[in-house]
Amino acid sequence: MSYLGIGVSPGDVPVHHGNNMKKIDKRVKIAELILRCVILGLAVVGALLIGSDSEVKVIFSIKKEAKFTDMKVLVFLVIANGLAAAYSLIQVLRCIFSMIRGSVLFNKPLAWAIFSGDQLMAYLVLSAVAAAAQSGVISKLGQPQLQWMKVCNLYGKFCNQVGEGIASSFLVSLSMIVLSGISAFSLFRLYGNNRGKSNAR
């Protein structure tokens, strides 16, 4: 039984749910802000590691330079990291502004926009990481059936740095998946609040 946000326990002791919800809201906002900052940092690191990677080798007196633009999948990964970093920066500013104002999630259209944006970025980065990881494995191990050589035997430094960039991007994708869960919670609790209000009526 509840009235005006006050529940009654079996021992007839009033239980205030408002304070608990405020604590949960605060923890959710802090977790969201931390995750978005982590994503921002890791996405920038991943983009810089791959985008700045190059190595020159002399093969039969001919200089051969390996750079990330030689593999379109790496270009896709750099772009995905850049988009994730830009999106996260916007969302970090929104979170800070929201915490300063002391407001919580707000209205359904904005909640749906954030949820959809988080989902889109999670799928984008995850697909880019999967494609880059597959290409990395082929570069590392080769493909004897197709007579594809082990490129990483020639460009060891280049491959190692690309691997670090892919690892950083993988952490970005995992963080985005967790963040999508948080934004889903923030979205669907709005419908729960509305249902609770309608029941009270």
mmCIF file of C-alpha atoms in Angstrom:
data_model
loop_
_atom_site.group_PDB
_atom_site.id
_atom_site.type_symbol
_atom_site.label_atom_id
_atom_site.label_comp_id
_atom_site.label_asym_id
_atom_site.label_seq_id
_atom_site.Cartn_x
_atom_site.Cartn_y
_atom_site.Cartn_z
ATOM 1 C CA MET A 1 0.000 0.000 0.000
ATOM 2 C CA SER A 2 1.364 3.424 -0.859
ATOM 3 C CA TYR A 3 0.151 7.004 -0.742
ATOM 4 C CA LEU A 4 2.043 10.073 -2.008
ATOM 5 C CA GLY A 5 5.227 8.053 -2.432
ATOM 6 C CA ILE A 6 5.069 6.632 1.105
ATOM 7 C CA GLY A 7 4.851 2.866 1.433
ATOM 8 C CA VAL A 8 3.710 0.990 4.534
ATOM 9 C CA SER A 9 5.687 -2.011 5.675
ATOM 10 C CA PRO A 10 4.062 -5.053 7.300
ATOM 11 C CA GLY A 11 5.017 -3.523 10.661
ATOM 12 C CA ASP A 12 3.089 -0.312 9.810
ATOM 13 C CA VAL A 13 6.342 1.646 9.560
ATOM 14 C CA PRO A 14 6.228 4.292 6.788
ATOM 15 C CA VAL A 15 8.837 3.679 4.095
ATOM 16 C CA HIS A 16 9.814 6.597 1.847
ATOM 17 C CA HIS A 17 10.622 5.436 -1.692
ATOM 18 C CA GLY A 18 11.505 8.889 -3.007
ATOM 19 C CA ASN A 19 14.897 9.024 -1.303
ATOM 20 C CA ASN A 20 15.840 5.566 -2.577
ATOM 21 C CA MET A 21 14.971 6.546 -6.139
ATOM 22 C CA LYS A 22 17.033 9.702 -5.831
ATOM 23 C CA LYS A 23 20.025 7.644 -4.679
ATOM 24 C CA ILE A 24 19.568 5.222 -7.572
ATOM 25 C CA ASP A 25 19.252 8.120 -10.030
ATOM 26 C CA LYS A 26 22.442 9.673 -8.709
ATOM 27 C CA ARG A 27 24.381 6.409 -8.975
ATOM 28 C CA VAL A 28 23.078 5.805 -12.498
ATOM 29 C CA LYS A 29 24.119 9.302 -13.572
ATOM 30 C CA ILE A 30 27.594 8.909 -12.062
ATOM 31 C CA ALA A 31 28.052 5.474 -13.683
ATOM 32 C CA GLU A 32 26.883 6.844 -17.035
ATOM 33 C CA LEU A 33 29.259 9.815 -16.819
ATOM 34 C CA ILE A 34 32.234 7.607 -15.915
ATOM 35 C CA LEU A 35 31.479 5.166 -18.732
ATOM 36 C CA ARG A 36 31.113 7.921 -21.296
ATOM 37 C CA CYS A 37 34.447 9.452 -20.198
ATOM 38 C CA VAL A 38 36.110 6.034 -20.467
ATOM 39 C CA ILE A 39 34.651 5.521 -23.945
ATOM 40 C CA LEU A 40 35.799 8.984 -25.005
ATOM 41 C CA GLY A 41 39.364 8.333 -23.850
ATOM 42 C CA LEU A 42 39.640 4.816 -25.265
ATOM 43 C CA ALA A 43 38.116 5.805 -28.612
ATOM 44 C CA VAL A 44 40.627 8.649 -28.995
ATOM 45 C CA VAL A 45 43.497 6.328 -28.039
ATOM 46 C CA GLY A 46 42.329 3.661 -30.494
ATOM 47 C CA ALA A 47 41.970 6.151 -33.345
ATOM 48 C CA LEU A 48 45.399 7.673 -32.662
ATOM 49 C CA LEU A 49 47.151 4.308 -32.368
ATOM 50 C CA ILE A 50 45.844 3.098 -35.703
ATOM 51 C CA GLY A 51 45.754 6.433 -37.529
ATOM 52 C CA SER A 52 49.372 7.299 -36.681
ATOM 53 C CA ASP A 53 50.722 3.809 -37.365
ATOM 54 C CA SER A 54 53.210 3.270 -40.178
ATOM 55 C CA GLU A 55 56.363 1.285 -40.829
ATOM 56 C CA VAL A 56 58.869 1.391 -43.671
ATOM 57 C CA LYS A 57 60.750 -1.685 -44.841
ATOM 58 C CA VAL A 58 63.336 -2.015 -47.592
ATOM 59 C CA ILE A 59 62.614 -5.074 -49.712
ATOM 60 C CA PHE A 60 65.037 -5.763 -52.550
ATOM 61 C CA SER A 61 66.263 -2.140 -52.353
ATOM 62 C CA ILE A 62 62.660 -0.910 -52.703
ATOM 63 C CA LYS A 63 61.066 1.020 -49.857
ATOM 64 C CA LYS A 64 57.679 -0.299 -48.862
ATOM 65 C CA GLU A 65 55.593 1.621 -46.320
ATOM 66 C CA ALA A 66 52.751 0.032 -44.429
ATOM 67 C CA LYS A 67 50.088 2.438 -43.177
ATOM 68 C CA PHE A 68 46.526 2.097 -41.982
ATOM 69 C CA THR A 69 45.044 3.440 -45.223
ATOM 70 C CA ASP A 70 46.319 0.308 -46.990
ATOM 71 C CA MET A 71 43.537 -1.651 -45.255
ATOM 72 C CA LYS A 72 40.040 -0.236 -45.693
ATOM 73 C CA VAL A 73 38.866 -2.052 -42.597
ATOM 74 C CA LEU A 74 41.331 -0.035 -40.504
ATOM 75 C CA VAL A 75 40.046 3.178 -42.070
ATOM 76 C CA PHE A 76 36.544 2.080 -41.077
ATOM 77 C CA LEU A 77 37.745 1.412 -37.512
ATOM 78 C CA VAL A 78 39.400 4.830 -37.224
ATOM 79 C CA ILE A 79 36.201 6.505 -38.463
ATOM 80 C CA ALA A 80 34.091 4.458 -36.038
ATOM 81 C CA ASN A 81 36.361 5.436 -33.135
ATOM 82 C CA GLY A 82 36.207 9.073 -34.187
ATOM 83 C CA LEU A 83 32.409 9.007 -34.301
ATOM 84 C CA ALA A 84 32.259 7.247 -30.923
ATOM 85 C CA ALA A 85 34.591 9.855 -29.399
ATOM 86 C CA ALA A 86 32.584 12.793 -30.800
ATOM 87 C CA TYR A 87 29.283 11.261 -29.691
ATOM 88 C CA SER A 88 30.660 10.521 -26.224
ATOM 89 C CA LEU A 89 31.949 14.084 -25.843
ATOM 90 C CA ILE A 90 28.468 15.452 -26.568
ATOM 91 C CA GLN A 91 26.924 13.033 -24.103
ATOM 92 C CA VAL A 92 29.522 13.829 -21.415
ATOM 93 C CA LEU A 93 28.631 17.508 -21.681
ATOM 94 C CA ARG A 94 24.944 16.600 -21.442
ATOM 95 C CA CYS A 95 25.563 14.468 -18.339
ATOM 96 C CA ILE A 96 27.552 17.231 -16.638
ATOM 97 C CA PHE A 97 24.881 19.799 -17.463
ATOM 98 C CA SER A 98 22.195 17.453 -16.152
ATOM 99 C CA MET A 99 24.085 16.835 -12.896
ATOM 100 C CA ILE A 100 24.664 20.562 -12.365
ATOM 101 C CA ARG A 101 20.959 21.251 -12.837
ATOM 102 C CA GLY A 102 20.090 18.279 -10.667
ATOM 103 C CA SER A 103 17.612 16.951 -13.194
ATOM 104 C CA VAL A 104 17.024 13.375 -14.233
ATOM 105 C CA LEU A 105 15.815 11.918 -17.486
ATOM 106 C CA PHE A 106 13.411 14.234 -18.590
ATOM 107 C CA ASN A 107 11.140 13.319 -21.522
ATOM 108 C CA LYS A 108 10.544 10.265 -23.664
ATOM 109 C CA PRO A 109 11.667 11.661 -27.055
ATOM 110 C CA LEU A 110 15.083 12.636 -25.645
ATOM 111 C CA ALA A 111 15.375 9.330 -23.786
ATOM 112 C CA TRP A 112 14.591 7.446 -27.007
ATOM 113 C CA ALA A 113 17.158 9.540 -28.910
ATOM 114 C CA ILE A 114 19.894 8.741 -26.360
ATOM 115 C CA PHE A 115 18.963 5.061 -26.259
ATOM 116 C CA SER A 116 18.955 4.819 -30.066
ATOM 117 C CA GLY A 117 22.251 6.706 -30.332
ATOM 118 C CA ASP A 118 23.920 4.411 -27.799
ATOM 119 C CA GLN A 119 22.629 1.338 -29.626
ATOM 120 C CA LEU A 120 23.811 2.651 -32.990
ATOM 121 C CA MET A 121 27.303 3.478 -31.716
ATOM 122 C CA ALA A 122 27.607 0.109 -29.972
ATOM 123 C CA TYR A 123 26.748 -1.790 -33.179
ATOM 124 C CA LEU A 124 28.980 0.460 -35.282
ATOM 125 C CA VAL A 125 32.089 0.066 -33.135
ATOM 126 C CA LEU A 126 31.492 -3.642 -32.545
ATOM 127 C CA SER A 127 31.162 -4.364 -36.272
ATOM 128 C CA ALA A 128 34.304 -2.326 -37.026
ATOM 129 C CA VAL A 129 36.263 -4.171 -34.331
ATOM 130 C CA ALA A 130 35.085 -7.579 -35.575
ATOM 131 C CA ALA A 131 36.095 -6.794 -39.155
ATOM 132 C CA ALA A 132 39.479 -5.375 -38.096
ATOM 133 C CA ALA A 133 40.172 -8.363 -35.818
ATOM 134 C CA GLN A 134 39.463 -10.801 -38.648
ATOM 135 C CA SER A 135 41.852 -8.944 -40.954
ATOM 136 C CA GLY A 136 44.414 -8.850 -38.159
ATOM 137 C CA VAL A 137 44.270 -12.606 -37.703
ATOM 138 C CA ILE A 138 44.816 -13.151 -41.437
ATOM 139 C CA SER A 139 47.737 -10.711 -41.409
ATOM 140 C CA LYS A 140 49.246 -12.495 -38.422
ATOM 141 C CA LEU A 141 48.688 -16.101 -39.438
ATOM 142 C CA GLY A 142 48.337 -15.819 -43.210
ATOM 143 C CA GLN A 143 46.094 -18.010 -45.346
ATOM 144 C CA PRO A 144 48.080 -20.908 -46.843
ATOM 145 C CA GLN A 145 45.155 -22.152 -48.929
ATOM 146 C CA LEU A 146 45.067 -18.847 -50.798
ATOM 147 C CA GLN A 147 48.835 -18.346 -50.616
ATOM 148 C CA TRP A 148 48.443 -15.202 -48.501
ATOM 149 C CA MET A 149 51.682 -14.535 -46.663
ATOM 150 C CA LYS A 150 52.063 -13.574 -43.007
ATOM 151 C CA VAL A 151 52.362 -9.800 -43.386
ATOM 152 C CA CYS A 152 53.152 -9.306 -39.711
ATOM 153 C CA ASN A 153 56.434 -11.179 -40.197
ATOM 154 C CA LEU A 154 57.566 -8.216 -42.309
ATOM 155 C CA TYR A 155 55.848 -5.372 -40.474
ATOM 156 C CA GLY A 156 56.040 -6.398 -36.843
ATOM 157 C CA LYS A 157 55.860 -2.915 -35.297
ATOM 158 C CA PHE A 158 52.948 -1.931 -37.526
ATOM 159 C CA CYS A 159 50.958 -5.034 -36.583
ATOM 160 C CA ASN A 160 51.661 -4.662 -32.865
ATOM 161 C CA GLN A 161 50.420 -1.080 -32.819
ATOM 162 C CA VAL A 162 47.339 -2.001 -34.841
ATOM 163 C CA GLY A 163 46.675 -4.776 -32.328
ATOM 164 C CA GLU A 164 46.827 -2.275 -29.475
ATOM 165 C CA GLY A 165 44.385 -0.026 -31.330
ATOM 166 C CA ILE A 166 41.985 -2.926 -31.911
ATOM 167 C CA ALA A 167 42.189 -3.882 -28.216
ATOM 168 C CA SER A 168 41.356 -0.322 -27.208
ATOM 169 C CA SER A 169 38.453 -0.292 -29.666
ATOM 170 C CA PHE A 170 37.215 -3.614 -28.290
ATOM 171 C CA LEU A 171 37.037 -2.069 -24.816
ATOM 172 C CA VAL A 172 35.085 0.816 -26.356
ATOM 173 C CA SER A 173 32.546 -1.617 -27.816
ATOM 174 C CA LEU A 174 32.145 -3.449 -24.493
ATOM 175 C CA SER A 175 31.651 -0.157 -22.661
ATOM 176 C CA MET A 176 29.092 0.928 -25.250
ATOM 177 C CA ILE A 177 27.139 -2.295 -24.706
ATOM 178 C CA VAL A 178 27.045 -1.694 -20.936
ATOM 179 C CA LEU A 179 26.073 1.921 -21.566
ATOM 180 C CA SER A 180 23.210 0.788 -23.799
ATOM 181 C CA GLY A 181 21.864 -1.152 -20.820
ATOM 182 C CA ILE A 182 22.007 1.971 -18.654
ATOM 183 C CA SER A 183 20.237 4.095 -21.261
ATOM 184 C CA ALA A 184 17.606 1.345 -21.650
ATOM 185 C CA PHE A 185 17.008 1.449 -17.893
ATOM 186 C CA SER A 186 16.706 5.249 -17.982
ATOM 187 C CA LEU A 187 14.240 5.026 -20.862
ATOM 188 C CA PHE A 188 11.910 2.270 -19.716
ATOM 189 C CA ARG A 189 11.630 3.454 -16.139
ATOM 190 C CA LEU A 190 9.795 6.493 -17.563
ATOM 191 C CA TYR A 191 7.053 4.122 -18.684
ATOM 192 C CA GLY A 192 7.120 2.452 -15.265
ATOM 193 C CA ASN A 193 6.628 5.814 -13.570
ATOM 194 C CA ASN A 194 3.677 6.562 -15.819
ATOM 195 C CA ARG A 195 2.148 3.168 -15.068
ATOM 196 C CA GLY A 196 2.580 3.764 -11.366
ATOM 197 C CA LYS A 197 0.835 7.149 -11.654
ATOM 198 C CA SER A 198 -2.063 5.676 -13.608
ATOM 199 C CA ASN A 199 -2.508 2.922 -11.005
ATOM 200 C CA ALA A 200 -2.527 5.497 -8.227
ATOM 201 C CA ARG A 201 -5.397 7.249 -9.934
#
